[in-house]
C-alpha cells in the first residue's frame, strides 16, 4: 500500500507552524508496513488544493489529509474531496450534536458557522473529535482510501490512535511484510566512525540500517520487514552484533534517554549527586531537574563561572588556577572534589572549558573541556575536544558528563 500525506495551511508554507503531523503519521504508517512516497504541503487555496488532492488520489492508494476540516471559509478539504468524487455533502446529526454540546459546556452559544464541521461527503465514516470541534472522516472509493484529520496535532494524534490506527491495522492485516523498527542509541562516535564499523550492514535491505545524527548522540535505525516472529529475531540478532562491536558506547534503545538511564541508575544505587559547572552555566543541573523525582538523587550545584567563585565556593586553590588555569584537569578535579565535600554528596561532577566563540588559544582551543568526577574511590578528570558552535559545545559537555556518570554506575552494578 502506497501512501501520501497532505498538510494544508498557509501558515505551514510560511514557516509559522512546524509540520510535525507528517513526521508522526509517517512513523505510524511505517510500523504498519505502509510506505509513504510523498509529503505535500499546500496553502489554503481552492484551486491548488484541488490539484494536490487529484494528484494524490491518482498516484497513491492511501491519502491522508491534515487540516481543512474546521468551520472557516478556507477549510476546504471535505468539500473538495466531495467535488473530486462527485459526492453530496450530508449532515451528520451526531457530529452536530457533539459540536453543540461542546459550546454548551463552555456556557456559550454555538456560532452558525460551526455547523459546517458536521457535513461530510456521502459514504464517509465519521471520526469523533474528543479534543476539539472538527471531526475527521474515512472515505473509501474503489481501491482508494482518503482519511481526513484535523490540523492541530493535539486533536489529530488522539483521533489517529483511537480510530485510524485500528482501521489501517485491519486493512494491512493481509500483508505479512510489516515493518519493524528498533533504534540503537550511541554516544561518543560520529557518523563516519559508525559507518566504518558497520560497513557490512550498509546497503543491505533486510535488515537495513540508517545512521541518524542527533545534537549530542547518534542513532542507528534498524528496519526489518517480515512477520513478527522472524522480524523480532532478526532485530535481536542485529542489535547483539552492534552492541558487541560498539561496547559501552551503546547506551540505550528506542525510548531510552541518557538522562533517564542516569537518573534510574542513581536511584537504584541510592547515590546522590552534586554538580560544579563553569562553561555550561548550570545546564547540567537544569537538565537533571527536568527529570521527575530528581530530588531523590540530585542535591544541587554551583555555577562557578569566575575564578573567584571557584576558589571561594568550591575550594579550588589559587595556586592551581595560577599554574594550570581554570580550564585544566587539575581545576576540574578540585571543582568536583569541592562540590562533593561541601554538599556531602556521593558523587561530585564538574565541567570547565572554553565554549567560545572567543577565549581560545593555540594551547587551549575553543571546544577544550575538562570534566571531573569525585567519588568515594577517588578523583579523576577527563579531557574532551568538542567542535561546533557555543551551544553545541555546551550540550556535548553535558552529555559527556552524564555519560561518565552512566559508565561509573555500570561499573558499580557489575561489581
Short mmCIF file of C-alpha atoms in Angstrom, two decimals:
data_model
loop_
_atom_site.label_atom_id
_atom_site.label_comp_id
_atom_site.label_asym_id
_atom_site.label_seq_id
_atom_site.Cartn_x
_atom_site.Cartn_y
_atom_site.Cartn_z
CA UNK A 1 0.00 0.00 0.00
CA UNK A 2 1.44 3.34 -1.08
CA UNK A 3 0.53 6.42 0.93
CA UNK A 4 0.75 10.18 0.63
CA UNK A 5 0.38 12.77 3.38
CA UNK A 6 -1.04 16.17 2.51
CA UNK A 7 -0.78 19.02 5.02
CA UNK A 8 -2.99 22.02 4.35
CA UNK A 9 -2.48 25.50 5.74
CA UNK A 10 -0.79 28.68 4.54
CA UNK A 11 0.79 29.05 7.99
CA UNK A 12 2.84 25.90 7.34
CA UNK A 13 4.09 27.22 4.00
CA UNK A 14 5.08 30.50 5.63
CA UNK A 15 7.07 28.67 8.29
CA UNK A 16 4.85 29.95 11.09
CA UNK A 17 3.80 26.41 12.05
CA UNK A 18 6.02 23.34 12.08
CA UNK A 19 4.53 20.35 10.26
CA UNK A 20 5.02 17.75 12.99
CA UNK A 21 1.99 15.78 11.78
CA UNK A 22 3.82 14.45 8.71
CA UNK A 23 6.62 13.15 10.94
CA UNK A 24 4.15 11.48 13.30
CA UNK A 25 1.98 9.92 10.60
CA UNK A 26 4.92 8.63 8.56
CA UNK A 27 6.29 6.84 11.61
CA UNK A 28 2.93 5.25 12.40
CA UNK A 29 2.31 4.15 8.82
CA UNK A 30 5.81 2.68 8.60
CA UNK A 31 5.04 0.50 11.61
CA UNK A 32 2.16 -0.99 9.60
CA UNK A 33 4.34 -1.62 6.56
CA UNK A 34 2.66 1.19 4.62
CA UNK A 35 5.20 3.11 2.57
CA UNK A 36 4.87 6.88 2.41
CA UNK A 37 6.09 8.04 -1.00
CA UNK A 38 5.14 11.72 -0.80
CA UNK A 39 4.76 14.56 1.68
CA UNK A 40 2.88 17.50 0.21
CA UNK A 41 2.14 20.87 1.78
CA UNK A 42 -0.38 23.21 0.20
CA UNK A 43 -1.80 26.56 1.28
CA UNK A 44 -5.43 27.49 1.79
CA UNK A 45 -6.14 27.91 -1.89
CA UNK A 46 -9.08 26.08 -3.50
CA UNK A 47 -7.54 25.53 -6.94
CA UNK A 48 -4.14 24.40 -5.70
CA UNK A 49 -5.61 22.13 -3.03
CA UNK A 50 -7.93 20.51 -5.60
CA UNK A 51 -4.93 19.78 -7.86
CA UNK A 52 -2.99 18.26 -4.96
CA UNK A 53 -5.92 16.04 -3.99
CA UNK A 54 -6.44 14.82 -7.57
CA UNK A 55 -2.73 14.15 -7.96
CA UNK A 56 -2.59 12.30 -4.63
CA UNK A 57 -5.57 10.10 -5.47
CA UNK A 58 -4.08 9.22 -8.85
CA UNK A 59 -0.66 8.13 -7.58
CA UNK A 60 -1.37 6.74 -4.09
CA UNK A 61 -3.60 4.07 -2.57
CA UNK A 62 -3.96 5.94 0.70
CA UNK A 63 -4.27 9.70 1.05
CA UNK A 64 -4.13 11.32 4.50
CA UNK A 65 -5.07 14.99 4.65
CA UNK A 66 -4.44 17.03 7.79
CA UNK A 67 -6.20 20.36 8.24
CA UNK A 68 -9.01 22.00 6.34
CA UNK A 69 -11.79 20.36 8.38
CA UNK A 70 -12.69 23.41 10.51
CA UNK A 71 -15.51 25.98 10.37
CA UNK A 72 -13.94 28.82 8.36
CA UNK A 73 -14.24 29.57 4.66
CA UNK A 74 -10.68 28.46 3.94
CA UNK A 75 -11.32 25.00 5.46
CA UNK A 76 -11.91 23.21 2.17
CA UNK A 77 -10.66 19.64 2.41
CA UNK A 78 -14.02 17.86 2.80
CA UNK A 79 -15.76 19.93 0.16
CA UNK A 80 -13.02 19.36 -2.40
CA UNK A 81 -12.97 15.61 -1.78
CA UNK A 82 -16.71 15.54 -2.41
CA UNK A 83 -16.21 17.61 -5.57
CA UNK A 84 -13.48 15.32 -6.92
CA UNK A 85 -15.60 12.20 -6.45
CA UNK A 86 -18.92 13.82 -7.38
CA UNK A 87 -20.44 13.26 -3.95
CA UNK A 88 -23.03 15.22 -1.98
CA UNK A 89 -22.20 16.83 1.34
CA UNK A 90 -24.51 15.39 4.00
CA UNK A 91 -25.19 16.49 7.56
CA UNK A 92 -24.10 14.07 10.28
CA UNK A 93 -26.53 14.68 13.18
CA UNK A 94 -24.29 13.03 15.77
CA UNK A 95 -21.43 15.39 14.89
CA UNK A 96 -23.69 18.43 15.05
CA UNK A 97 -24.95 17.36 18.46
CA UNK A 98 -21.37 16.88 19.69
CA UNK A 99 -20.34 20.34 18.44
CA UNK A 100 -23.37 21.95 20.09
CA UNK A 101 -22.57 20.19 23.37
CA UNK A 102 -19.00 21.49 23.15
CA UNK A 103 -20.28 25.08 23.34
CA UNK A 104 -22.97 24.30 25.92
CA UNK A 105 -20.31 23.00 28.31
CA UNK A 106 -18.48 26.30 27.91
CA UNK A 107 -21.61 28.32 28.53
CA UNK A 108 -21.66 29.95 25.10
CA UNK A 109 -23.92 29.77 22.07
CA UNK A 110 -22.65 27.87 19.05
CA UNK A 111 -21.87 30.18 16.10
CA UNK A 112 -23.80 29.15 13.00
CA UNK A 113 -20.54 28.75 11.09
CA UNK A 114 -19.69 25.76 13.29
CA UNK A 115 -22.40 23.69 11.54
CA UNK A 116 -20.05 23.41 8.56
CA UNK A 117 -17.93 20.94 10.51
CA UNK A 118 -20.84 18.48 10.75
CA UNK A 119 -21.12 17.99 6.95
CA UNK A 120 -19.26 15.18 5.19
CA UNK A 121 -19.04 13.63 1.73
CA UNK A 122 -21.70 10.93 1.47
CA UNK A 123 -20.41 7.49 2.41
CA UNK A 124 -17.92 8.84 4.95
CA UNK A 125 -17.10 7.06 8.18
CA UNK A 126 -17.12 9.96 10.62
CA UNK A 127 -14.38 10.08 13.27
CA UNK A 128 -15.35 11.88 16.50
CA UNK A 129 -13.04 14.56 17.84
CA UNK A 130 -12.80 14.32 21.64
CA UNK A 131 -10.29 17.19 21.86
CA UNK A 132 -11.98 19.81 19.66
CA UNK A 133 -14.92 20.51 17.39
CA UNK A 134 -13.73 19.33 13.95
CA UNK A 135 -14.47 15.61 13.35
CA UNK A 136 -12.43 13.60 10.89
CA UNK A 137 -13.56 11.11 8.27
CA UNK A 138 -12.57 7.99 6.34
CA UNK A 139 -13.83 7.67 2.78
CA UNK A 140 -13.26 4.62 0.56
CA UNK A 141 -13.90 4.81 -3.17
CA UNK A 142 -12.90 1.76 -5.18
CA UNK A 143 -9.32 0.86 -4.23
CA UNK A 144 -8.61 4.34 -2.87
CA UNK A 145 -8.82 5.41 0.78
CA UNK A 146 -8.92 9.05 1.88
CA UNK A 147 -8.55 9.95 5.56
CA UNK A 148 -9.36 13.47 6.71
CA UNK A 149 -7.87 14.59 10.02
CA UNK A 150 -7.90 17.91 11.93
CA UNK A 151 -4.78 20.05 11.67
CA UNK A 152 -3.77 20.62 15.31
CA UNK A 153 -1.56 17.72 16.49
CA UNK A 154 -3.32 17.76 19.87
CA UNK A 155 -6.51 16.76 18.05
CA UNK A 156 -5.04 14.76 15.17
CA UNK A 157 -2.88 12.33 17.16
CA UNK A 158 -5.59 11.12 19.60
CA UNK A 159 -8.01 10.68 16.68
CA UNK A 160 -5.44 8.71 14.73
CA UNK A 161 -4.66 6.43 17.68
CA UNK A 162 -8.30 5.74 18.54
CA UNK A 163 -9.87 5.39 15.10
CA UNK A 164 -7.43 5.46 12.19
CA UNK A 165 -4.79 3.07 13.55
CA UNK A 166 -7.28 0.19 14.15
CA UNK A 167 -8.80 0.79 10.70
CA UNK A 168 -5.42 0.71 8.94
CA UNK A 169 -4.16 -2.18 11.04
CA UNK A 170 -7.10 -4.28 9.90
CA UNK A 171 -6.65 -3.11 6.31
CA UNK A 172 -2.98 -4.10 6.35
CA UNK A 173 -3.60 -7.45 8.06
CA UNK A 174 -3.18 -9.45 4.89
CA UNK A 175 0.26 -8.00 4.27
CA UNK A 176 2.79 -10.14 6.14
CA UNK A 177 5.66 -7.80 5.23
CA UNK A 178 5.13 -5.48 8.18
CA UNK A 179 7.90 -3.09 9.10
CA UNK A 180 9.61 -3.46 12.47
CA UNK A 181 11.97 -0.77 13.73
CA UNK A 182 14.49 -0.54 16.55
CA UNK A 183 16.67 2.43 17.41
CA UNK A 184 20.14 1.84 18.89
CA UNK A 185 21.49 4.95 20.65
CA UNK A 186 25.22 5.65 20.64
CA UNK A 187 27.40 8.27 22.33
CA UNK A 188 30.96 9.32 21.56
CA UNK A 189 31.08 8.22 17.93
CA UNK A 190 30.47 10.22 14.76
CA UNK A 191 28.68 9.20 11.59
CA UNK A 192 31.82 8.23 9.67
CA UNK A 193 33.12 6.13 12.59
CA UNK A 194 29.84 4.27 12.81
CA UNK A 195 29.65 3.70 9.07
CA UNK A 196 33.14 2.21 9.09
CA UNK A 197 32.36 -0.14 11.98
CA UNK A 198 29.05 -1.23 10.45
CA UNK A 199 30.22 -1.36 6.84
CA UNK A 200 28.85 -4.86 6.24
CA UNK A 201 25.33 -3.64 7.03
CA UNK A 202 25.47 -0.70 4.63
CA UNK A 203 23.33 -1.31 1.57
CA UNK A 204 21.57 -4.37 2.98
CA UNK A 205 17.80 -4.49 2.54
CA UNK A 206 16.61 -6.76 5.33
CA UNK A 207 17.78 -5.71 7.84
CA UNK A 208 18.58 -2.21 6.66
CA UNK A 209 20.26 0.39 8.85
CA UNK A 210 20.20 4.16 8.73
CA UNK A 211 22.52 6.43 10.69
CA UNK A 212 20.74 9.43 12.21
CA UNK A 213 22.75 12.39 13.52
CA UNK A 214 21.40 13.98 16.71
CA UNK A 215 22.83 17.01 18.52
CA UNK A 216 24.75 15.00 21.16
CA UNK A 217 24.45 11.40 20.03
CA UNK A 218 23.99 9.06 17.07
CA UNK A 219 21.02 6.81 16.42
CA UNK A 220 21.20 3.60 14.40
CA UNK A 221 17.77 2.80 13.00
CA UNK A 222 17.32 -0.88 12.15
CA UNK A 223 14.40 -1.77 9.88
CA UNK A 224 13.25 -5.33 9.24
CA UNK A 225 10.32 -6.46 7.11
CA UNK A 226 8.57 -9.77 7.68
CA UNK A 227 6.21 -11.48 10.07
CA UNK A 228 6.51 -10.64 13.76
CA UNK A 229 8.45 -13.67 14.98
CA UNK A 230 11.05 -13.62 12.20
CA UNK A 231 11.46 -9.84 12.27
CA UNK A 232 11.96 -9.64 16.03
CA UNK A 233 14.57 -12.39 15.86
CA UNK A 234 16.50 -10.50 13.17
CA UNK A 235 16.25 -7.27 15.19
CA UNK A 236 17.61 -9.00 18.29
CA UNK A 237 20.49 -10.59 16.35
CA UNK A 238 21.38 -7.30 14.66
CA UNK A 239 21.30 -5.40 17.94
CA UNK A 240 23.53 -8.02 19.57
CA UNK A 241 26.13 -7.67 16.80
CA UNK A 242 26.09 -3.87 17.05
CA UNK A 243 26.46 -3.97 20.84
CA UNK A 244 29.40 -6.37 20.57
CA UNK A 245 31.16 -4.03 18.15
CA UNK A 246 30.45 -0.74 19.91
CA UNK A 247 30.54 -1.84 23.54
CA UNK A 248 29.54 0.73 26.15
CA UNK A 249 29.20 3.42 23.52
CA UNK A 250 25.73 1.96 23.01
CA UNK A 251 23.77 3.45 25.87
CA UNK A 252 20.17 2.57 25.06
CA UNK A 253 17.43 1.70 22.61
CA UNK A 254 14.16 3.18 21.36
CA UNK A 255 12.71 5.44 24.10
CA UNK A 256 15.78 5.34 26.37
CA UNK A 257 17.47 8.66 27.12
CA UNK A 258 20.85 9.32 28.69
CA UNK A 259 19.19 11.44 31.38
CA UNK A 260 16.61 8.77 32.16
CA UNK A 261 19.20 6.00 32.43
CA UNK A 262 21.47 8.06 34.69
CA UNK A 263 18.54 9.05 36.90
CA UNK A 264 17.33 5.48 37.28
CA UNK A 265 20.88 4.27 37.92
CA UNK A 266 21.45 6.79 40.70
CA UNK A 267 18.14 5.86 42.32
CA UNK A 268 18.87 2.14 42.03
CA UNK A 269 22.30 2.51 43.65
CA UNK A 270 20.89 5.01 46.16
CA UNK A 271 23.59 7.54 45.32
CA UNK A 272 23.40 11.32 45.49
CA UNK A 273 24.97 13.76 43.04
CA UNK A 274 26.06 17.40 43.06
CA UNK A 275 27.40 19.48 40.18
CA UNK A 276 30.01 22.19 39.72
CA UNK A 277 29.78 23.96 36.37
CA UNK A 278 31.72 26.69 34.65
CA UNK A 279 31.36 26.85 30.85
CA UNK A 280 27.95 25.10 30.87
CA UNK A 281 26.47 27.72 33.19
CA UNK A 282 24.18 25.35 35.07
CA UNK A 283 22.93 23.44 32.02
CA UNK A 284 23.72 20.07 33.61
CA UNK A 285 21.86 20.93 36.80
CA UNK A 286 18.92 22.31 34.83
CA UNK A 287 18.71 19.10 32.79
CA UNK A 288 18.88 16.90 35.88
CA UNK A 289 15.98 18.75 37.49
CA UNK A 290 13.84 18.23 34.38
CA UNK A 291 13.65 14.56 35.38
CA UNK A 292 10.67 13.78 37.65
CA UNK A 293 11.90 12.51 41.00
CA UNK A 294 15.33 14.11 40.63
CA UNK A 295 15.15 15.31 44.24
CA UNK A 296 15.79 11.68 45.21
CA UNK A 297 19.38 11.90 43.98
CA UNK A 298 20.30 15.47 42.97
CA UNK A 299 21.38 17.66 45.87
CA UNK A 300 22.27 20.83 43.96
CA UNK A 301 25.04 22.61 42.15
CA UNK A 302 27.40 25.58 41.95
CA UNK A 303 27.85 27.72 38.84
CA UNK A 304 31.43 28.84 39.36
CA UNK A 305 31.96 30.96 36.26
CA UNK A 306 34.71 33.13 37.68
CA UNK A 307 37.97 32.08 39.30
CA UNK A 308 36.86 33.78 42.50
CA UNK A 309 33.76 31.59 42.63
CA UNK A 310 35.90 28.51 42.04
CA UNK A 311 38.10 29.50 44.97
CA UNK A 312 35.51 30.79 47.42
CA UNK A 313 32.68 28.33 46.90
CA UNK A 314 34.46 25.18 45.74
CA UNK A 315 37.84 25.45 47.39
CA UNK A 316 39.91 25.38 44.19
CA UNK A 317 43.35 26.61 45.24
CA UNK A 318 44.72 29.88 43.90
CA UNK A 319 47.97 28.05 43.12
CA UNK A 320 46.13 25.55 40.88
CA UNK A 321 44.39 28.34 39.00
CA UNK A 322 47.61 30.29 38.60
CA UNK A 323 49.71 27.36 37.50
CA UNK A 324 47.27 25.35 35.34
CA UNK A 325 44.41 27.76 34.61
CA UNK A 326 40.66 27.49 35.03
CA UNK A 327 40.42 25.10 32.06
CA UNK A 328 42.58 22.21 33.21
CA UNK A 329 42.37 18.70 34.58
CA UNK A 330 43.68 19.95 37.93
CA UNK A 331 40.93 22.56 38.27
CA UNK A 332 38.25 20.10 37.15
CA UNK A 333 39.37 17.63 39.83
CA UNK A 334 39.34 20.25 42.58
CA UNK A 335 35.93 21.54 41.47
CA UNK A 336 34.45 18.03 41.61
CA UNK A 337 36.05 17.31 44.99
CA UNK A 338 34.93 20.66 46.37
CA UNK A 339 31.27 20.32 45.43
CA UNK A 340 31.16 16.73 46.70
CA UNK A 341 32.70 17.71 50.04
CA UNK A 342 30.56 20.81 50.57
CA UNK A 343 27.25 19.15 49.69
CA UNK A 344 28.05 15.75 51.26
CA UNK A 345 27.07 14.05 48.01
CA UNK A 346 28.18 10.58 47.00
CA UNK A 347 29.28 11.88 43.60
CA UNK A 348 30.58 15.26 42.53
CA UNK A 349 30.83 16.08 38.82
CA UNK A 350 32.44 19.20 37.36
CA UNK A 351 32.68 20.83 33.94
CA UNK A 352 35.15 23.53 32.94
CA UNK A 353 36.04 24.51 29.39
CA UNK A 354 36.08 27.03 26.56
CA UNK A 355 32.70 27.17 24.83
CA UNK A 356 33.68 30.02 22.51
CA UNK A 357 33.40 31.64 20.15
CA UNK A 358 36.28 33.61 21.75
CA UNK A 359 38.68 32.80 24.56
CA UNK A 360 40.62 30.05 22.85
CA UNK A 361 44.37 29.85 22.24
CA UNK A 362 46.80 27.53 20.49
CA UNK A 363 47.35 25.57 23.69
CA UNK A 364 43.72 25.69 24.76
CA UNK A 365 41.45 25.94 21.71
CA UNK A 366 37.72 26.58 21.69
CA UNK A 367 35.93 23.34 22.50
CA UNK A 368 38.50 22.13 25.02
CA UNK A 369 36.59 20.81 28.05
CA UNK A 370 37.67 19.02 31.22
CA UNK A 371 35.20 17.01 33.26
CA UNK A 372 35.98 15.91 36.79
CA UNK A 373 34.37 13.12 38.81
CA UNK A 374 34.82 12.75 42.57
CA UNK A 375 33.64 9.56 44.27
CA UNK A 376 34.50 7.56 47.37
CA UNK A 377 37.11 5.80 45.22
CA UNK A 378 38.99 8.95 44.28
CA UNK A 379 39.02 11.94 41.95
CA UNK A 380 39.59 11.81 38.20
CA UNK A 381 39.40 14.18 35.25
CA UNK A 382 39.00 13.55 31.53
CA UNK A 383 39.80 15.87 28.64
CA UNK A 384 37.46 16.36 25.66
CA UNK A 385 37.87 18.34 22.46
CA UNK A 386 34.47 19.25 21.06
CA UNK A 387 33.70 21.07 17.84
CA UNK A 388 30.86 23.31 16.74
CA UNK A 389 29.24 26.47 17.99
CA UNK A 390 28.89 27.60 21.59
CA UNK A 391 25.54 25.88 22.19
CA UNK A 392 26.77 22.65 20.65
CA UNK A 393 29.90 22.56 22.82
CA UNK A 394 27.85 23.16 25.95
CA UNK A 395 25.36 20.41 25.04
CA UNK A 396 28.15 17.95 24.23
CA UNK A 397 29.81 18.75 27.56
CA UNK A 398 26.63 17.99 29.48
CA UNK A 399 26.14 14.74 27.57
CA UNK A 400 29.74 13.69 28.23
CA UNK A 401 29.30 14.34 31.96
CA UNK A 402 26.12 12.26 32.06
CA UNK A 403 27.80 9.50 30.10
CA UNK A 404 30.68 9.36 32.58
CA UNK A 405 28.21 9.00 35.43
CA UNK A 406 26.45 6.24 33.45
CA UNK A 407 29.75 4.39 32.97
CA UNK A 408 30.56 4.69 36.66
CA UNK A 409 27.14 3.29 37.59
CA UNK A 410 27.60 0.37 35.20
CA UNK A 411 30.95 -0.39 36.86
CA UNK A 412 29.29 -0.47 40.28
CA UNK A 413 26.48 -2.68 39.01
CA UNK A 414 28.94 -5.20 37.58
CA UNK A 415 30.90 -5.26 40.83
#
